[in-house]
Amino acid sequence: RDGEEFVALNGGPQYRFTPAVSFVVKCDTQKEIDAYWQRLCEGGEAVQCGWLTDRYGVSWQIVPQALLRRRWTRWCRRAFRRLRSGTR
């Protein structure tokens, strides 16, 4: 989303990215999830449960907003099962 700012320093090659730090992208629709997933996975690697690593080694979590709100609607349960069962 536009308007979010993040500042990082280049500490040199001895400091590598790890999943200990990740960015979370909160999505409202499946279309939005698919768009972020596709762009960030280009040259990267899909992991599981909505996690991926981009081409630079940065970890991302692509998360449906409904899961964060804990509104366990039918859609939310289906989305959660889908996240747990595969790489997206």
JSON list of C-alpha atoms in Angstrom, two decimals:
[
{"chain": "A", "resi": 1, "resn": "ARG", "atom": "CA", "xyz": [0.00, 0.00, 0.00]},
{"chain": "A", "resi": 2, "resn": "ASP", "atom": "CA", "xyz": [1.20, 3.48, -0.73]},
{"chain": "A", "resi": 3, "resn": "GLY", "atom": "CA", "xyz": [2.35, 5.70, 2.06]},
{"chain": "A", "resi": 4, "resn": "GLU", "atom": "CA", "xyz": [4.13, 3.16, 4.26]},
{"chain": "A", "resi": 5, "resn": "GLU", "atom": "CA", "xyz": [7.73, 4.01, 5.02]},
{"chain": "A", "resi": 6, "resn": "PHE", "atom": "CA", "xyz": [10.52, 1.72, 6.14]},
{"chain": "A", "resi": 7, "resn": "VAL", "atom": "CA", "xyz": [14.16, 2.63, 6.66]},
{"chain": "A", "resi": 8, "resn": "ALA", "atom": "CA", "xyz": [16.96, 0.03, 6.64]},
{"chain": "A", "resi": 9, "resn": "LEU", "atom": "CA", "xyz": [20.71, 0.28, 6.66]},
{"chain": "A", "resi": 10, "resn": "ASN", "atom": "CA", "xyz": [23.12, -1.74, 4.55]},
{"chain": "A", "resi": 11, "resn": "GLY", "atom": "CA", "xyz": [25.27, -3.46, 7.18]},
{"chain": "A", "resi": 12, "resn": "GLY", "atom": "CA", "xyz": [27.39, -5.27, 4.62]},
{"chain": "A", "resi": 13, "resn": "PRO", "atom": "CA", "xyz": [27.51, -8.88, 3.40]},
{"chain": "A", "resi": 14, "resn": "GLN", "atom": "CA", "xyz": [27.97, -10.34, 6.89]},
{"chain": "A", "resi": 15, "resn": "TYR", "atom": "CA", "xyz": [24.40, -9.30, 7.76]},
{"chain": "A", "resi": 16, "resn": "ARG", "atom": "CA", "xyz": [21.87, -11.32, 5.77]},
{"chain": "A", "resi": 17, "resn": "PHE", "atom": "CA", "xyz": [18.08, -11.21, 5.73]},
{"chain": "A", "resi": 18, "resn": "THR", "atom": "CA", "xyz": [16.29, -13.90, 7.76]},
{"chain": "A", "resi": 19, "resn": "PRO", "atom": "CA", "xyz": [12.62, -14.73, 8.43]},
{"chain": "A", "resi": 20, "resn": "ALA", "atom": "CA", "xyz": [13.14, -13.24, 11.90]},
{"chain": "A", "resi": 21, "resn": "VAL", "atom": "CA", "xyz": [12.07, -9.95, 10.30]},
{"chain": "A", "resi": 22, "resn": "SER", "atom": "CA", "xyz": [9.26, -9.90, 7.77]},
{"chain": "A", "resi": 23, "resn": "PHE", "atom": "CA", "xyz": [6.85, -7.47, 6.18]},
{"chain": "A", "resi": 24, "resn": "VAL", "atom": "CA", "xyz": [3.12, -8.10, 6.52]},
{"chain": "A", "resi": 25, "resn": "VAL", "atom": "CA", "xyz": [0.79, -7.13, 3.69]},
{"chain": "A", "resi": 26, "resn": "LYS", "atom": "CA", "xyz": [-2.86, -7.05, 4.76]},
{"chain": "A", "resi": 27, "resn": "CYS", "atom": "CA", "xyz": [-5.20, -7.75, 1.86]},
{"chain": "A", "resi": 28, "resn": "ASP", "atom": "CA", "xyz": [-8.95, -7.29, 1.54]},
{"chain": "A", "resi": 29, "resn": "THR", "atom": "CA", "xyz": [-9.61, -9.50, -1.50]},
{"chain": "A", "resi": 30, "resn": "GLN", "atom": "CA", "xyz": [-8.29, -12.64, -3.16]},
{"chain": "A", "resi": 31, "resn": "LYS", "atom": "CA", "xyz": [-7.41, -10.52, -6.20]},
{"chain": "A", "resi": 32, "resn": "GLU", "atom": "CA", "xyz": [-5.19, -8.34, -4.03]},
{"chain": "A", "resi": 33, "resn": "ILE", "atom": "CA", "xyz": [-3.57, -11.41, -2.42]},
{"chain": "A", "resi": 34, "resn": "ASP", "atom": "CA", "xyz": [-2.84, -12.90, -5.85]},
{"chain": "A", "resi": 35, "resn": "ALA", "atom": "CA", "xyz": [-1.35, -9.64, -7.17]},
{"chain": "A", "resi": 36, "resn": "TYR", "atom": "CA", "xyz": [1.05, -9.19, -4.24]},
{"chain": "A", "resi": 37, "resn": "TRP", "atom": "CA", "xyz": [1.94, -12.88, -4.28]},
{"chain": "A", "resi": 38, "resn": "GLN", "atom": "CA", "xyz": [2.74, -12.89, -7.97]},
{"chain": "A", "resi": 39, "resn": "ARG", "atom": "CA", "xyz": [4.89, -9.73, -7.89]},
{"chain": "A", "resi": 40, "resn": "LEU", "atom": "CA", "xyz": [6.82, -10.63, -4.75]},
{"chain": "A", "resi": 41, "resn": "CYS", "atom": "CA", "xyz": [7.45, -14.25, -5.78]},
{"chain": "A", "resi": 42, "resn": "GLU", "atom": "CA", "xyz": [9.08, -13.23, -9.08]},
{"chain": "A", "resi": 43, "resn": "GLY", "atom": "CA", "xyz": [12.64, -14.46, -8.61]},
{"chain": "A", "resi": 44, "resn": "GLY", "atom": "CA", "xyz": [11.87, -15.47, -5.04]},
{"chain": "A", "resi": 45, "resn": "GLU", "atom": "CA", "xyz": [10.46, -18.51, -3.30]},
{"chain": "A", "resi": 46, "resn": "ALA", "atom": "CA", "xyz": [7.00, -19.41, -2.02]},
{"chain": "A", "resi": 47, "resn": "VAL", "atom": "CA", "xyz": [7.06, -20.82, 1.49]},
{"chain": "A", "resi": 48, "resn": "GLN", "atom": "CA", "xyz": [3.91, -21.85, 3.43]},
{"chain": "A", "resi": 49, "resn": "CYS", "atom": "CA", "xyz": [1.00, -20.25, 5.26]},
{"chain": "A", "resi": 50, "resn": "GLY", "atom": "CA", "xyz": [1.09, -17.03, 3.26]},
{"chain": "A", "resi": 51, "resn": "TRP", "atom": "CA", "xyz": [4.86, -16.57, 3.64]},
{"chain": "A", "resi": 52, "resn": "LEU", "atom": "CA", "xyz": [7.29, -15.96, 0.79]},
{"chain": "A", "resi": 53, "resn": "THR", "atom": "CA", "xyz": [10.84, -14.78, 0.28]},
{"chain": "A", "resi": 54, "resn": "ASP", "atom": "CA", "xyz": [11.41, -12.22, -2.48]},
{"chain": "A", "resi": 55, "resn": "ARG", "atom": "CA", "xyz": [14.37, -12.16, -4.89]},
{"chain": "A", "resi": 56, "resn": "TYR", "atom": "CA", "xyz": [16.42, -10.17, -2.39]},
{"chain": "A", "resi": 57, "resn": "GLY", "atom": "CA", "xyz": [15.88, -12.64, 0.46]},
{"chain": "A", "resi": 58, "resn": "VAL", "atom": "CA", "xyz": [13.34, -10.50, 2.33]},
{"chain": "A", "resi": 59, "resn": "SER", "atom": "CA", "xyz": [10.49, -12.42, 4.00]},
{"chain": "A", "resi": 60, "resn": "TRP", "atom": "CA", "xyz": [6.88, -11.36, 3.46]},
{"chain": "A", "resi": 61, "resn": "GLN", "atom": "CA", "xyz": [3.54, -12.46, 4.90]},
{"chain": "A", "resi": 62, "resn": "ILE", "atom": "CA", "xyz": [0.55, -11.97, 2.61]},
{"chain": "A", "resi": 63, "resn": "VAL", "atom": "CA", "xyz": [-2.44, -12.07, 4.95]},
{"chain": "A", "resi": 64, "resn": "PRO", "atom": "CA", "xyz": [-6.21, -11.76, 4.39]},
{"chain": "A", "resi": 65, "resn": "GLN", "atom": "CA", "xyz": [-7.53, -8.90, 6.58]},
{"chain": "A", "resi": 66, "resn": "ALA", "atom": "CA", "xyz": [-10.38, -11.12, 7.77]},
{"chain": "A", "resi": 67, "resn": "LEU", "atom": "CA", "xyz": [-7.93, -13.47, 9.47]},
{"chain": "A", "resi": 68, "resn": "LEU", "atom": "CA", "xyz": [-6.46, -10.60, 11.44]},
{"chain": "A", "resi": 69, "resn": "ARG", "atom": "CA", "xyz": [-9.91, -9.44, 12.55]},
{"chain": "A", "resi": 70, "resn": "ARG", "atom": "CA", "xyz": [-10.78, -12.98, 13.64]},
{"chain": "A", "resi": 71, "resn": "ARG", "atom": "CA", "xyz": [-14.15, -12.88, 11.94]},
{"chain": "A", "resi": 72, "resn": "TRP", "atom": "CA", "xyz": [-14.47, -16.59, 11.33]},
{"chain": "A", "resi": 73, "resn": "THR", "atom": "CA", "xyz": [-16.86, -16.47, 8.45]},
{"chain": "A", "resi": 74, "resn": "ARG", "atom": "CA", "xyz": [-17.08, -19.29, 5.92]},
{"chain": "A", "resi": 75, "resn": "TRP", "atom": "CA", "xyz": [-14.71, -17.38, 3.62]},
{"chain": "A", "resi": 76, "resn": "CYS", "atom": "CA", "xyz": [-12.22, -16.90, 6.43]},
{"chain": "A", "resi": 77, "resn": "ARG", "atom": "CA", "xyz": [-12.19, -20.59, 7.39]},
{"chain": "A", "resi": 78, "resn": "ARG", "atom": "CA", "xyz": [-11.72, -21.55, 3.73]},
{"chain": "A", "resi": 79, "resn": "ALA", "atom": "CA", "xyz": [-8.89, -19.02, 3.30]},
{"chain": "A", "resi": 80, "resn": "PHE", "atom": "CA", "xyz": [-7.15, -20.23, 6.45]},
{"chain": "A", "resi": 81, "resn": "ARG", "atom": "CA", "xyz": [-7.32, -23.88, 5.32]},
{"chain": "A", "resi": 82, "resn": "ARG", "atom": "CA", "xyz": [-5.92, -22.86, 1.94]},
{"chain": "A", "resi": 83, "resn": "LEU", "atom": "CA", "xyz": [-3.04, -20.98, 3.54]},
{"chain": "A", "resi": 84, "resn": "ARG", "atom": "CA", "xyz": [-2.14, -23.90, 5.79]},
{"chain": "A", "resi": 85, "resn": "SER", "atom": "CA", "xyz": [-2.40, -26.53, 3.09]},
{"chain": "A", "resi": 86, "resn": "GLY", "atom": "CA", "xyz": [-0.04, -25.06, 0.54]},
{"chain": "A", "resi": 87, "resn": "THR", "atom": "CA", "xyz": [2.29, -22.33, -0.40]},
{"chain": "A", "resi": 88, "resn": "ARG", "atom": "CA", "xyz": [-0.38, -19.66, -0.61]}
]
